[in-house]
Each structure stands twice: as C-alpha cells, then as structure tokens.
mmCIF file of C-alpha atoms in Angstrom:
data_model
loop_
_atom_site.group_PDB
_atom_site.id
_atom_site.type_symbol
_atom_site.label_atom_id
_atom_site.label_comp_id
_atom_site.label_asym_id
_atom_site.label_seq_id
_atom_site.Cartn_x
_atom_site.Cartn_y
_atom_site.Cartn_z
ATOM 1 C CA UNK C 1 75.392 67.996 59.799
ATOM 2 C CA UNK C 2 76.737 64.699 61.169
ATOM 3 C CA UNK C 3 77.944 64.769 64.944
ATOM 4 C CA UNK C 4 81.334 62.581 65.860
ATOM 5 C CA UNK C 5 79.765 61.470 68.876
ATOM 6 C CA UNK C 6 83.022 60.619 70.258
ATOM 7 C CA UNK C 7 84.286 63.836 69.756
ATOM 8 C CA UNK C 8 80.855 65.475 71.252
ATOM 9 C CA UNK C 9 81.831 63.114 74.538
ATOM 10 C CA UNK C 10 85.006 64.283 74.667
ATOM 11 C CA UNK C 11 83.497 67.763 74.967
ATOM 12 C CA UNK C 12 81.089 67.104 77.476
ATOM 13 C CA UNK C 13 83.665 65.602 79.876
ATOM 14 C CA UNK C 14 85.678 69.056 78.948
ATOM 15 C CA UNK C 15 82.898 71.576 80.380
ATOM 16 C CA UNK C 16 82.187 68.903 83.318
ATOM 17 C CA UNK C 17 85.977 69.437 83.916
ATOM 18 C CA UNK C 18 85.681 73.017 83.743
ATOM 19 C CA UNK C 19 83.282 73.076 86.006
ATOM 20 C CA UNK C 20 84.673 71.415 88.412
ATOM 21 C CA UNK C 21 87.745 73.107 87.881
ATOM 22 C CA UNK C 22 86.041 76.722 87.722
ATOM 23 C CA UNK C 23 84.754 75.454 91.414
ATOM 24 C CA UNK C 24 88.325 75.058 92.272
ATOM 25 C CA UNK C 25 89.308 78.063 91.465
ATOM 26 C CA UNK C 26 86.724 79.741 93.866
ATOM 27 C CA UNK C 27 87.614 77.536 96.944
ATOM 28 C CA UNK C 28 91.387 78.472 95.778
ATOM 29 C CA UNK C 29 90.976 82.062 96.168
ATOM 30 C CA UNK C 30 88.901 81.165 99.574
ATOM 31 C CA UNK C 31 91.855 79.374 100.661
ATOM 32 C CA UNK C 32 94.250 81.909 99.841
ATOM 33 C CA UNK C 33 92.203 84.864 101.663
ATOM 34 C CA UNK C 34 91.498 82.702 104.938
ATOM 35 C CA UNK C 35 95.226 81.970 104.949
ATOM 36 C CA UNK C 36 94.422 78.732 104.755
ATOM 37 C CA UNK C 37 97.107 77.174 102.884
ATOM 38 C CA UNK C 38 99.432 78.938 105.163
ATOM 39 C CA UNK C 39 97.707 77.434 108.231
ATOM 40 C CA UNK C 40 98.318 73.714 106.441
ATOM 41 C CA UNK C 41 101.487 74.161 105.497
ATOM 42 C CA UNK C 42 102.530 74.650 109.439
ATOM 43 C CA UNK C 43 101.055 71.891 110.293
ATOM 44 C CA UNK C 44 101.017 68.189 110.604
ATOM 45 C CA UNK C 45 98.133 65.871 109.183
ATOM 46 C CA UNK C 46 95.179 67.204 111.107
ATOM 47 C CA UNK C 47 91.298 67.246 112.210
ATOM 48 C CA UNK C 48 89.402 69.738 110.623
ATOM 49 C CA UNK C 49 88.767 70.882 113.988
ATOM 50 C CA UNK C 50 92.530 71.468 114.818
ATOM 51 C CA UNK C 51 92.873 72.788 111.135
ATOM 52 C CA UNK C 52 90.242 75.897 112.130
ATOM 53 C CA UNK C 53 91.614 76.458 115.435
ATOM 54 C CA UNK C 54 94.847 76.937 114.066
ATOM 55 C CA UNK C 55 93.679 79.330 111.685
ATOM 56 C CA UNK C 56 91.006 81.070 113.892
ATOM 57 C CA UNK C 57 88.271 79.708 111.778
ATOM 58 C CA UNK C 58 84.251 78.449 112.017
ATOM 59 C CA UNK C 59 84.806 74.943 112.087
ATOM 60 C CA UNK C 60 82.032 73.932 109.833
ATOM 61 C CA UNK C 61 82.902 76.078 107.213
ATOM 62 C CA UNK C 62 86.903 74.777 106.933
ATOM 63 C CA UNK C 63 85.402 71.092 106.921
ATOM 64 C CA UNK C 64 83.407 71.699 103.833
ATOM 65 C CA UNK C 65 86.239 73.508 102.146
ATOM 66 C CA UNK C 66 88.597 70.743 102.746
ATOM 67 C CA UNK C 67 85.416 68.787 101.154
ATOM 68 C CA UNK C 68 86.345 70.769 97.818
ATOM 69 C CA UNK C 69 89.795 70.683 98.441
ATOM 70 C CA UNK C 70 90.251 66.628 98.998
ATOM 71 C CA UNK C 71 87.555 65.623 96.254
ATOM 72 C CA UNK C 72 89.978 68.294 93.933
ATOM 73 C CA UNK C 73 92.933 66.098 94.693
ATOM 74 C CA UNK C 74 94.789 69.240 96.505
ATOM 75 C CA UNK C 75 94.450 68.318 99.752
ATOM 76 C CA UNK C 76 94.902 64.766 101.166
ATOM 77 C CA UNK C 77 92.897 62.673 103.617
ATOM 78 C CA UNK C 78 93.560 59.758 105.463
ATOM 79 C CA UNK C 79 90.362 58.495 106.413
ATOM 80 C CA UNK C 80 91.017 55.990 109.742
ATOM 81 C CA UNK C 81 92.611 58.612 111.142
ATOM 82 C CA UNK C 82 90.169 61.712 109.865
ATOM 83 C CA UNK C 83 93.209 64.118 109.275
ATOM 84 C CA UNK C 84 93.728 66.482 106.285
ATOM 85 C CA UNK C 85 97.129 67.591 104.956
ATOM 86 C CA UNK C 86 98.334 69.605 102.616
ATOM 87 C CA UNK C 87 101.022 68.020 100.574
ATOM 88 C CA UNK C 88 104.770 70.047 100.302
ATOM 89 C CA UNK C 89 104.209 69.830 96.475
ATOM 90 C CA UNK C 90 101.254 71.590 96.556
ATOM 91 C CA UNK C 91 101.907 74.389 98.742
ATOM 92 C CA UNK C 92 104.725 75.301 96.753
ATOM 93 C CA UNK C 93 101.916 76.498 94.348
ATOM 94 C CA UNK C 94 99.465 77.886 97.204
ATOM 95 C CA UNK C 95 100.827 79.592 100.124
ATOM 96 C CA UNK C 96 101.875 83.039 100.281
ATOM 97 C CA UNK C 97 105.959 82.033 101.198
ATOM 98 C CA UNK C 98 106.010 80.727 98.003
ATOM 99 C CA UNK C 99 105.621 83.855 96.064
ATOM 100 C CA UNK C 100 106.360 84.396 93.214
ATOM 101 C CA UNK C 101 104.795 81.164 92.539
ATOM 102 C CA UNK C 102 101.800 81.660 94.737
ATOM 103 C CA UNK C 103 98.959 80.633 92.295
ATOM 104 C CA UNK C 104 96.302 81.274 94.821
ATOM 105 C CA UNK C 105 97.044 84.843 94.403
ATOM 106 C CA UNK C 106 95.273 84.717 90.702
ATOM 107 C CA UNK C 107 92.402 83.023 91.671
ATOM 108 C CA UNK C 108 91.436 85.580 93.286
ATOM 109 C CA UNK C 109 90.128 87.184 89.820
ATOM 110 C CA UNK C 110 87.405 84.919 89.032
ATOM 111 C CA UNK C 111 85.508 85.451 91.935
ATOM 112 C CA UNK C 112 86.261 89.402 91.146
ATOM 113 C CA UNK C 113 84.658 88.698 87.482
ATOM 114 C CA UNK C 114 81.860 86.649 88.907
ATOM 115 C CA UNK C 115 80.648 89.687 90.819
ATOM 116 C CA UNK C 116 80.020 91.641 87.856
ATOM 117 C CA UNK C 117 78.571 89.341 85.129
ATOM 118 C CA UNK C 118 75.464 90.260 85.431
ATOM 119 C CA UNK C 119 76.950 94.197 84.658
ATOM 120 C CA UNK C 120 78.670 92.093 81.551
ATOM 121 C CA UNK C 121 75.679 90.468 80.587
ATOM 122 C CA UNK C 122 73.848 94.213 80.543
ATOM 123 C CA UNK C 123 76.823 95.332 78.455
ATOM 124 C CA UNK C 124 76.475 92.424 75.987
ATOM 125 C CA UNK C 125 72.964 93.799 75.127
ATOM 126 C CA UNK C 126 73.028 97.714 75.701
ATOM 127 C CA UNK C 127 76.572 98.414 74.795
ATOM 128 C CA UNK C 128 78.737 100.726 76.785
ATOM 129 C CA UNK C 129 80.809 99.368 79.796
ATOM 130 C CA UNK C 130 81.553 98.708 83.928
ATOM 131 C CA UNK C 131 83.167 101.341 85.700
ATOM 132 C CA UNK C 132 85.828 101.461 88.406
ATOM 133 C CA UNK C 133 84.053 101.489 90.954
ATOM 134 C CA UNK C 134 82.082 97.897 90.583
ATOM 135 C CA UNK C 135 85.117 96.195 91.385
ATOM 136 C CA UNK C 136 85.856 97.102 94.679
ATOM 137 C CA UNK C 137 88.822 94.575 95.859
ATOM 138 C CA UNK C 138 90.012 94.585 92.000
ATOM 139 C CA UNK C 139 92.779 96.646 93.507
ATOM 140 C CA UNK C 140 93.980 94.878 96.129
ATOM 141 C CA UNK C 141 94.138 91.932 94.144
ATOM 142 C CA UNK C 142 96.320 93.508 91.003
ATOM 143 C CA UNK C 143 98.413 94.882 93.837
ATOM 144 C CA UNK C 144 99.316 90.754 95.143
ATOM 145 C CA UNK C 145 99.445 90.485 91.334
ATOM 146 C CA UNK C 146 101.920 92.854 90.966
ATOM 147 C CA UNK C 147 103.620 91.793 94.202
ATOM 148 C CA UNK C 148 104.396 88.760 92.804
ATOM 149 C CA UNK C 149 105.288 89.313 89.249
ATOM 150 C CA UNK C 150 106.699 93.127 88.797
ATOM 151 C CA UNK C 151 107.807 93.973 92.590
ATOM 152 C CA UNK C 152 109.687 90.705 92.874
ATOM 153 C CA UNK C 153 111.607 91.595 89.757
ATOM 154 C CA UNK C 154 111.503 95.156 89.912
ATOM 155 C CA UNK C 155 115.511 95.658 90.980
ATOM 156 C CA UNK C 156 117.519 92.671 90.014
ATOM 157 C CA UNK C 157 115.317 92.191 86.580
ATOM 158 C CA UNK C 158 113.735 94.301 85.417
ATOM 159 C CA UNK C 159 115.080 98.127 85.883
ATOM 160 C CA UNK C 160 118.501 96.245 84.419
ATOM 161 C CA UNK C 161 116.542 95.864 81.008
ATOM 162 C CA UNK C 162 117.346 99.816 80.594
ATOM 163 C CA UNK C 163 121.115 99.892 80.755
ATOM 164 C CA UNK C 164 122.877 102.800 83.117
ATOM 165 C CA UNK C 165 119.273 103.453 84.447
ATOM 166 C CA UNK C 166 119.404 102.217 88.090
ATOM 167 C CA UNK C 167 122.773 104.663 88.366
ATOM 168 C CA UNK C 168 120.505 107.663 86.987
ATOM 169 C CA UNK C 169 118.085 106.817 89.788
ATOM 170 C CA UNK C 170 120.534 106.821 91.916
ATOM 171 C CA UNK C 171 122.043 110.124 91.513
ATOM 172 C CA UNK C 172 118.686 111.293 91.175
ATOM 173 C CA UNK C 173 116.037 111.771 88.600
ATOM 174 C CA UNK C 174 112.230 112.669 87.782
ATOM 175 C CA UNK C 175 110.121 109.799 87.533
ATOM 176 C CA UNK C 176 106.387 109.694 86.265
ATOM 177 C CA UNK C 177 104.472 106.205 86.728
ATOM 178 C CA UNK C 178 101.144 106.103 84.965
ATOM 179 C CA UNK C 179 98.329 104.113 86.148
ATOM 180 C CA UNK C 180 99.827 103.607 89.329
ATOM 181 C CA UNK C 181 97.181 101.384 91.070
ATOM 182 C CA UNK C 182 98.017 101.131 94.590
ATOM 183 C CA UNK C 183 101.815 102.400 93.889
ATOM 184 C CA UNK C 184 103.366 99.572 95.292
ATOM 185 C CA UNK C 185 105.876 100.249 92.660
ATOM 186 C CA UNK C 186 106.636 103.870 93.051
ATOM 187 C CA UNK C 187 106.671 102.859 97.377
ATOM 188 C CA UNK C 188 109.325 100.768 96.366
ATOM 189 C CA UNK C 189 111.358 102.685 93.958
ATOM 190 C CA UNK C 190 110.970 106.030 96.653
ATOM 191 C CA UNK C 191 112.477 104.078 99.131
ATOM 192 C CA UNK C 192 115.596 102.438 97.273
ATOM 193 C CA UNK C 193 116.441 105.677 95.348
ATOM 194 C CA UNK C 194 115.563 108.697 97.536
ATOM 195 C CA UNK C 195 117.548 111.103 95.383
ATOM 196 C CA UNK C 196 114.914 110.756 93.051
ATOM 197 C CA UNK C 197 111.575 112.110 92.496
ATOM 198 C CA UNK C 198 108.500 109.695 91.623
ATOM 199 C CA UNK C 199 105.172 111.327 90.550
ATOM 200 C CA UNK C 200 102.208 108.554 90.441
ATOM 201 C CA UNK C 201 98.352 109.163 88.152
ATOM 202 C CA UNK C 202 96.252 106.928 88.432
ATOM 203 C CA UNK C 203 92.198 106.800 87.410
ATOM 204 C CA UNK C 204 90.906 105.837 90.975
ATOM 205 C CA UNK C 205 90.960 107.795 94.042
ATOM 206 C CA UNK C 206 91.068 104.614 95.912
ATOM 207 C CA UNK C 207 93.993 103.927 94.496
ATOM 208 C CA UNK C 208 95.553 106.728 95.000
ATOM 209 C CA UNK C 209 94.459 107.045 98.413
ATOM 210 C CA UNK C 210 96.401 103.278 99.343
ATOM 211 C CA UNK C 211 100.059 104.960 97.830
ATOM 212 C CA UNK C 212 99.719 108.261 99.540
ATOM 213 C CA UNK C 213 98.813 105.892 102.566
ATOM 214 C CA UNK C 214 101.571 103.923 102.479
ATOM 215 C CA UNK C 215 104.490 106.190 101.225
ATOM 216 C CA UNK C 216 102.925 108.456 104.783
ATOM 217 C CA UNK C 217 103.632 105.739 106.658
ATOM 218 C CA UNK C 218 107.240 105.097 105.265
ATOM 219 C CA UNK C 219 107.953 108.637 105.810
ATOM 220 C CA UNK C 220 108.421 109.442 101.867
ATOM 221 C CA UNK C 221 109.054 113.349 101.252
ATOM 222 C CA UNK C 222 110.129 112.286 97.311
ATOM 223 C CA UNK C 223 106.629 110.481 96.234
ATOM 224 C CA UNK C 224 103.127 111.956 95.578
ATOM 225 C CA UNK C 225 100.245 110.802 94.293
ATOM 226 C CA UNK C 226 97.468 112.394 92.115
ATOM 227 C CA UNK C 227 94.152 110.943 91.205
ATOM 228 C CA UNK C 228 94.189 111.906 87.206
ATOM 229 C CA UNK C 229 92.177 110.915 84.093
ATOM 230 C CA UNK C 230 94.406 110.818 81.088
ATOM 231 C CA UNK C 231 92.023 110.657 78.507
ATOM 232 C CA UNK C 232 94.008 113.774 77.401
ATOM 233 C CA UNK C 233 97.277 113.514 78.548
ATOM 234 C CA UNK C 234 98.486 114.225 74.818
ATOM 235 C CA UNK C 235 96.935 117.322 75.816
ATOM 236 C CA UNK C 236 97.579 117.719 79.411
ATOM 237 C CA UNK C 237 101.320 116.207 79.894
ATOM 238 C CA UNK C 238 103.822 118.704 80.751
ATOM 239 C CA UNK C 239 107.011 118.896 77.965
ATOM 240 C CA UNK C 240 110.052 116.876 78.529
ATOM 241 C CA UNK C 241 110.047 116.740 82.322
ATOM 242 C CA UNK C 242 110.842 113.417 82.946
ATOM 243 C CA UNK C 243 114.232 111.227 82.654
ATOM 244 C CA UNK C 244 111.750 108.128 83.234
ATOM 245 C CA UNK C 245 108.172 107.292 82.424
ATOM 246 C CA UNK C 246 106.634 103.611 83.627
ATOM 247 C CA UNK C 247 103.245 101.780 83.255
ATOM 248 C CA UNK C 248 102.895 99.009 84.720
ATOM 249 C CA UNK C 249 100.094 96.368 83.444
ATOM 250 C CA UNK C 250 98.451 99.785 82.458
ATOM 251 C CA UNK C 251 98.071 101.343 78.890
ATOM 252 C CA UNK C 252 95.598 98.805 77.635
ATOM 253 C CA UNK C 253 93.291 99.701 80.492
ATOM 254 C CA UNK C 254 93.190 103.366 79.269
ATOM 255 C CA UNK C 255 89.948 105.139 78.016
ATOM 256 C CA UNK C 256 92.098 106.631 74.982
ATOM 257 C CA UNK C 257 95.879 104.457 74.646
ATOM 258 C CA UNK C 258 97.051 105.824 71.978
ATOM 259 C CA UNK C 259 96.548 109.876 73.815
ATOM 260 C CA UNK C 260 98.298 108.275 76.753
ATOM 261 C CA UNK C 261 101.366 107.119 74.559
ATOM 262 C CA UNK C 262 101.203 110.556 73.043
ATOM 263 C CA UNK C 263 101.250 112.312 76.398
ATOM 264 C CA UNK C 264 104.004 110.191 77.456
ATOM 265 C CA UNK C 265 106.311 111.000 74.334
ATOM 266 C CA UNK C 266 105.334 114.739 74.713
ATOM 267 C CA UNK C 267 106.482 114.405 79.008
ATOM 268 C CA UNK C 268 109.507 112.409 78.503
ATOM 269 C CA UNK C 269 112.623 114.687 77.976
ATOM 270 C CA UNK C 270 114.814 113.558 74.961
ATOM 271 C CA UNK C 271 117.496 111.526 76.187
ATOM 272 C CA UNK C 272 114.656 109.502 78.629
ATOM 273 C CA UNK C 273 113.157 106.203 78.923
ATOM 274 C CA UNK C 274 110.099 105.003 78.695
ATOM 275 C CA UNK C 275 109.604 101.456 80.854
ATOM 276 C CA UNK C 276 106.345 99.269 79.727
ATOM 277 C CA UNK C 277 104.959 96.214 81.584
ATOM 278 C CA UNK C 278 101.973 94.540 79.872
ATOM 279 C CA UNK C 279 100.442 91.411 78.624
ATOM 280 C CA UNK C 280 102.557 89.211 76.164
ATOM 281 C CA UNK C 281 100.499 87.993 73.478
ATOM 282 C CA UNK C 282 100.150 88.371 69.466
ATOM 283 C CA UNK C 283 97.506 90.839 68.588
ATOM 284 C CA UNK C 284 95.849 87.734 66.479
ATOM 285 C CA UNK C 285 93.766 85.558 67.975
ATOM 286 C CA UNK C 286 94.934 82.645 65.965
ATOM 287 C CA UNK C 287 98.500 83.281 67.186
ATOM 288 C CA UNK C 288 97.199 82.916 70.601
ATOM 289 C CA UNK C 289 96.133 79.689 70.790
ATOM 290 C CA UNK C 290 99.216 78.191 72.603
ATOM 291 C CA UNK C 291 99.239 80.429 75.134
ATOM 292 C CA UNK C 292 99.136 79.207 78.484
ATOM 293 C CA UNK C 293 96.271 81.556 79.579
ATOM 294 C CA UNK C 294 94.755 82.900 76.846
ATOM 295 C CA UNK C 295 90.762 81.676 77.846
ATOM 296 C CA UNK C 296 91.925 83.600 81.160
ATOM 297 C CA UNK C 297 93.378 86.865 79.697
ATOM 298 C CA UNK C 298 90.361 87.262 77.171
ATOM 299 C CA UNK C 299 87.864 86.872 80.264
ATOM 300 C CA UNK C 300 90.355 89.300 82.413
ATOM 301 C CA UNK C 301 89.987 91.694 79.076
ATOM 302 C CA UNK C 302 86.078 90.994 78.723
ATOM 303 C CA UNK C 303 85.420 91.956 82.096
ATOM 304 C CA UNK C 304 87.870 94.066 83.653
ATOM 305 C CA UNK C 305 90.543 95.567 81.377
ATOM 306 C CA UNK C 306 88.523 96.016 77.905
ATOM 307 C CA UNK C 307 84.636 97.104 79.838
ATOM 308 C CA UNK C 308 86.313 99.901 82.028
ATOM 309 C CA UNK C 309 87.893 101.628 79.261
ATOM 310 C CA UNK C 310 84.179 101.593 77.335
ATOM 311 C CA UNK C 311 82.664 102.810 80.770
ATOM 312 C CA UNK C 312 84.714 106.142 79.889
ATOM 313 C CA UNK C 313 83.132 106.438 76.781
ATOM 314 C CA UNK C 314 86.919 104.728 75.598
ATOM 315 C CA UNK C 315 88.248 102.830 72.950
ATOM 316 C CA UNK C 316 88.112 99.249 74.750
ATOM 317 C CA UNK C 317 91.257 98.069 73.647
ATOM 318 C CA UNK C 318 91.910 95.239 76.503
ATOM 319 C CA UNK C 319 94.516 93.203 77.689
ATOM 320 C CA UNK C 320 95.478 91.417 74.594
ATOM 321 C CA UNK C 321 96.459 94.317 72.307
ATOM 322 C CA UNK C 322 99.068 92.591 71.895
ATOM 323 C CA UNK C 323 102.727 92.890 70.783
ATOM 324 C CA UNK C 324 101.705 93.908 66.896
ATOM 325 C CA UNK C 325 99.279 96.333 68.011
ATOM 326 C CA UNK C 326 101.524 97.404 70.927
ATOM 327 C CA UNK C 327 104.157 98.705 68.349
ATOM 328 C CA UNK C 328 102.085 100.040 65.912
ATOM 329 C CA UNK C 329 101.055 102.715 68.387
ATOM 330 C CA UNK C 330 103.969 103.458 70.004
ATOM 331 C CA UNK C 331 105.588 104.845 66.555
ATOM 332 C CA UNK C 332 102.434 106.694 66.048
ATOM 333 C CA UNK C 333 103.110 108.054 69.404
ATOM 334 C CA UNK C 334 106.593 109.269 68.175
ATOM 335 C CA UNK C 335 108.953 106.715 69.092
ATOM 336 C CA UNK C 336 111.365 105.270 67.373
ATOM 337 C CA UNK C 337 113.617 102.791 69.467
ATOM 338 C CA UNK C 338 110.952 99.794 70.796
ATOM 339 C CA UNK C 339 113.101 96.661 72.622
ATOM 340 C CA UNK C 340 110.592 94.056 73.791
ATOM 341 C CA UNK C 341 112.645 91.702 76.633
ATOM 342 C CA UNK C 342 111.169 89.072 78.516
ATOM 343 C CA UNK C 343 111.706 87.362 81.251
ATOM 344 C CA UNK C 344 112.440 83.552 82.073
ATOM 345 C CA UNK C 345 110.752 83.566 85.023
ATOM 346 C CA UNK C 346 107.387 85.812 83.653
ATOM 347 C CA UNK C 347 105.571 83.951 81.102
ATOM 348 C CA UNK C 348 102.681 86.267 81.213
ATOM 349 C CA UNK C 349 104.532 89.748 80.431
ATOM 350 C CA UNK C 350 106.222 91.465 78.202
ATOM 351 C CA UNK C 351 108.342 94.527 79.082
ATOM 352 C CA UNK C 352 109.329 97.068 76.454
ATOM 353 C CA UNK C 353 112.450 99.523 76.677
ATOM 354 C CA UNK C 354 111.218 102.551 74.481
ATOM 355 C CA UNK C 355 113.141 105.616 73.558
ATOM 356 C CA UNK C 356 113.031 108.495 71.073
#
C-alpha cells in the first residue's frame, strides 16, 4: 500500500484534536457540576482566587481548571491584570440559565462512559454486558438530559403533536409511562393535569425511588411508581387500560423491544395513543454520517444504551435503531398509524404519534 502522507498528517492533527478536545469535555462536565460557569457568568473579569471564593471552591484546584479552560479558548485571560472571564457568548452554551442550550449538561456522559471502559473492554472479549447498577449518576444525568430536551418541550411542543390529547388529560385519563427514569416527566404531567392518573415502570429501583421521592414531596395522590422488568410485558401488560402510553428516550434500552412494543399495544385501549421519544437517526450506518453526533450516540449505545440491555441476557439493540428499524417493529407490534414529527428546536430526537 502507498500512504498519502498528507492525508496521514491530516489525521494525526485529527486524534491530537480529539484529544484535546476529549480533555475538554471532562473539564466541561467539571465545570458544569462545580457550578462553575454559573459562578463566571456573575461575575466580572477576576483572580482565580476571587473566582473560588465566589463559588466556595479549593483555590488550587479552580486555577488549574481555568488552565484547561483558557488554553481551550473558553475562557479568557488577560494576563497584566491576572483575571479570568468567561465570555457572554460562551455561557450561552455553558451555564445552567441557559437551558435548553446548556451543553455542559452532555458532557457529563463521557466521564459516565469513562468509568466503565474497562467493564466495556471485558465485554469486548467475554461477551455479555454492564448492568444498571455500574453507572451510578447515569440517572441523574439523563434526568438534566431530559430536563433540557423533553421537560422543556413537554407542554407547548410536544403533547400538541397528538391532537385533542392535552384536553383528554385534562378531563382526566389513565396514563402509563415506561422506563420512567427518575419520572421527571410523569412529576410534571401529575401536577399540570391532576384529573388524571399516571402509572410509571421503570428497570431501576433507584429510579424509582427519586419519582416516588419527589411526587411525596409535591403532595401527588394521582402518581405511583413501580420498579418493573418488562422483559415480558407482552406477557404481563394488563388489556386496554390506558388512554395514553409514553417512553421517553426508552425502548431501545430494553432487554426485549420488540415484547415491550407488544405489551404496550396489548395495554393501550383502542381509541389511545401511544407517545415515543427516541434517538433520530437512519438505522444504516452509511445514512448516518452527517449527523451531528453520530461518533457520540454510537459510544452512548456502546456503553450505556446497547451493553445494559445484553447485561439482561437482551437483545442489545441501542440507541441508533433507528427510524427504519423503529417502524418495522412497531407494525409487528400491531400498529398501524406511525407519525414521526420533529422538532426545530431538537435535533437529536425524534417523536412518534402511534395509534391502532
């Protein structure tokens, strides 16, 4: 083989890049989770030392992020004076006022992957997959995620994508939300429609434990939460007793999708509606290659979403089922009306309106 040694250059400076950048996105989530950002925003150009008492900080530790964070071109330094600042461009993109923009939020994830590689690594060689349980802030993370993406959309965008269904909440309905995570979703919906009844499953008791947490302390009598595995739920679901079904970010993680989708056909009474969140994407890889964050979804699906659904003894689907695939098992689940909407201000979901 002959080597363009140009083009061999070119890709060198590429993984130097990523590594710097891959840096970056560890300080990032640092940043984010010391509140940071937030701190700099309030405040004029400053010492590090002002910077960290601001924040409540160690000193020494701040001045050696803002090391990362002026050699990364994020924050600025003026260097007579020996004050940092964090530009009004930038914190548009890294403070936690500017949600839904907030990009520090998502950083958060590759630290989260980090701590499990060598589980990956393992996996690569021995098969099978990493459970739950390894992740132990994967939660609170999707539930910022989800803060900034579905909850911030959840009433003016995207319940409107199902026409007539807000007013059905309103007078009251049954609603079943699988996968649930933390249920910052189902809090939400309790609160605005409290004629109606919302039912949340989700795989981890931790999980579980944050919604029944939080809809106690908001005084919810119409919300419950059950810790569930619905490897079966074609088996297990109940028969048309629910006007609405959602999953949000969810099926793909599933041990067994396609039993889910059954279950969810079998529990969803005739005239219902079935709300999906998940990754937008083609189900070829080739068809990806535009997309803004594909390297990051496949990594997501490597080592979150695609490893805990082999850890059940599952199918592994992962995040990037895509739309193709997505259809293809919801008529095999029954259905026969699939809408697929997005949204102009989501570039990284899709959300399908499916019906009998």
């Amino acid at each position: 083989m002959t080597m363009d040694d140009r083009k061999a250059e070119a890709f060198a400076n590429r993984l130097i890049g990523a590594l710097n950048e891959g840096a970056l996105c560890l300080m990032t989530s640092v940043g984010h989770r010391t509140g940071l950002f937030d701190t700099m925003a309030e405040l004029p150009p400053s010492t590090s030392d002002e910077i960290a008492a601001k924040g409540g900080l160690n000193e020494r530790y701040v001045r050696e992020w803002l090391g990362a964070m002026t050699t990364s071109r994020v924050v600025d330094y003026d260097e007579p004076t020996g004050r940092y600042s964090l530009p009004a461009e930038h914190a548009a993109f890294l403070t936690r006022k500017a949600t839904p923009n907030n990009v520090a939020t998502f950083t958060q994830y590759i630290a989260q992957l980090a701590s499990v590689e060598d589980d990956i690594v393992e996996c690569f060689q021995r098969g099978g997959g990493v459970p739950y349980s390894r992740y132990p802030r994967f939660h609170a993370v999707m539930a910022e995620d989800s803060g900034q993406t579905v909850l911030a959309s959840l009433f003016d965008h995207i319940l409107p994508l199902a026409p007539g269904l807000a007013d059905k909440l309103e007078q009251g309905v049954r609603v079943l939300d699988l996968g649930c995570g933390a249920g910052m979703a189902l809090n939400l919906m309790a609160r605005r429609f409290p004629k109606s009844t919302f039912i949340g499953y989700d795989l981890s008791d931790e999980a579980v434990g944050l919604g029944t947490q939080e809809a106690k302390a908001s005084k919810l009598t119409n919300l419950e939460f059950c810790a569930k595995d619905l490897s079966h739920f074609d088996q297990d679901a109940p028969a048309e007793q629910f006007d609405l079904i959602t999953t949000f970010d969810a099926v793909h993680d599933q041990a067994k999708p396609l039993a889910v989708l059954r279950g969810i056909f079998k529990a969803l009474k005739h005239d219902g509606t079935y709300l999906m969140q998940d990754i937008y994407a083609s189900s070829h890889v080739h068809k990806n290659l535009d997309h803004p964050l594909a390297p990051f979804l496949y990594t997501i699906s490597c080592m979150h979403c695609m490893t805990v659904s082999l850890a059940q003894g599952g199918e592994g689907l992962g995040a990037m089922w895509g739309e193709e695939t997505t259809r293809e098992l919801l008529k095999e689940a029954g259905f026969t009306r699939v809408a697929m909407h997005r949204l102009a201000h989501d570039f990284q979901n899709a959300y399908y309106v499916v019906r009998k």
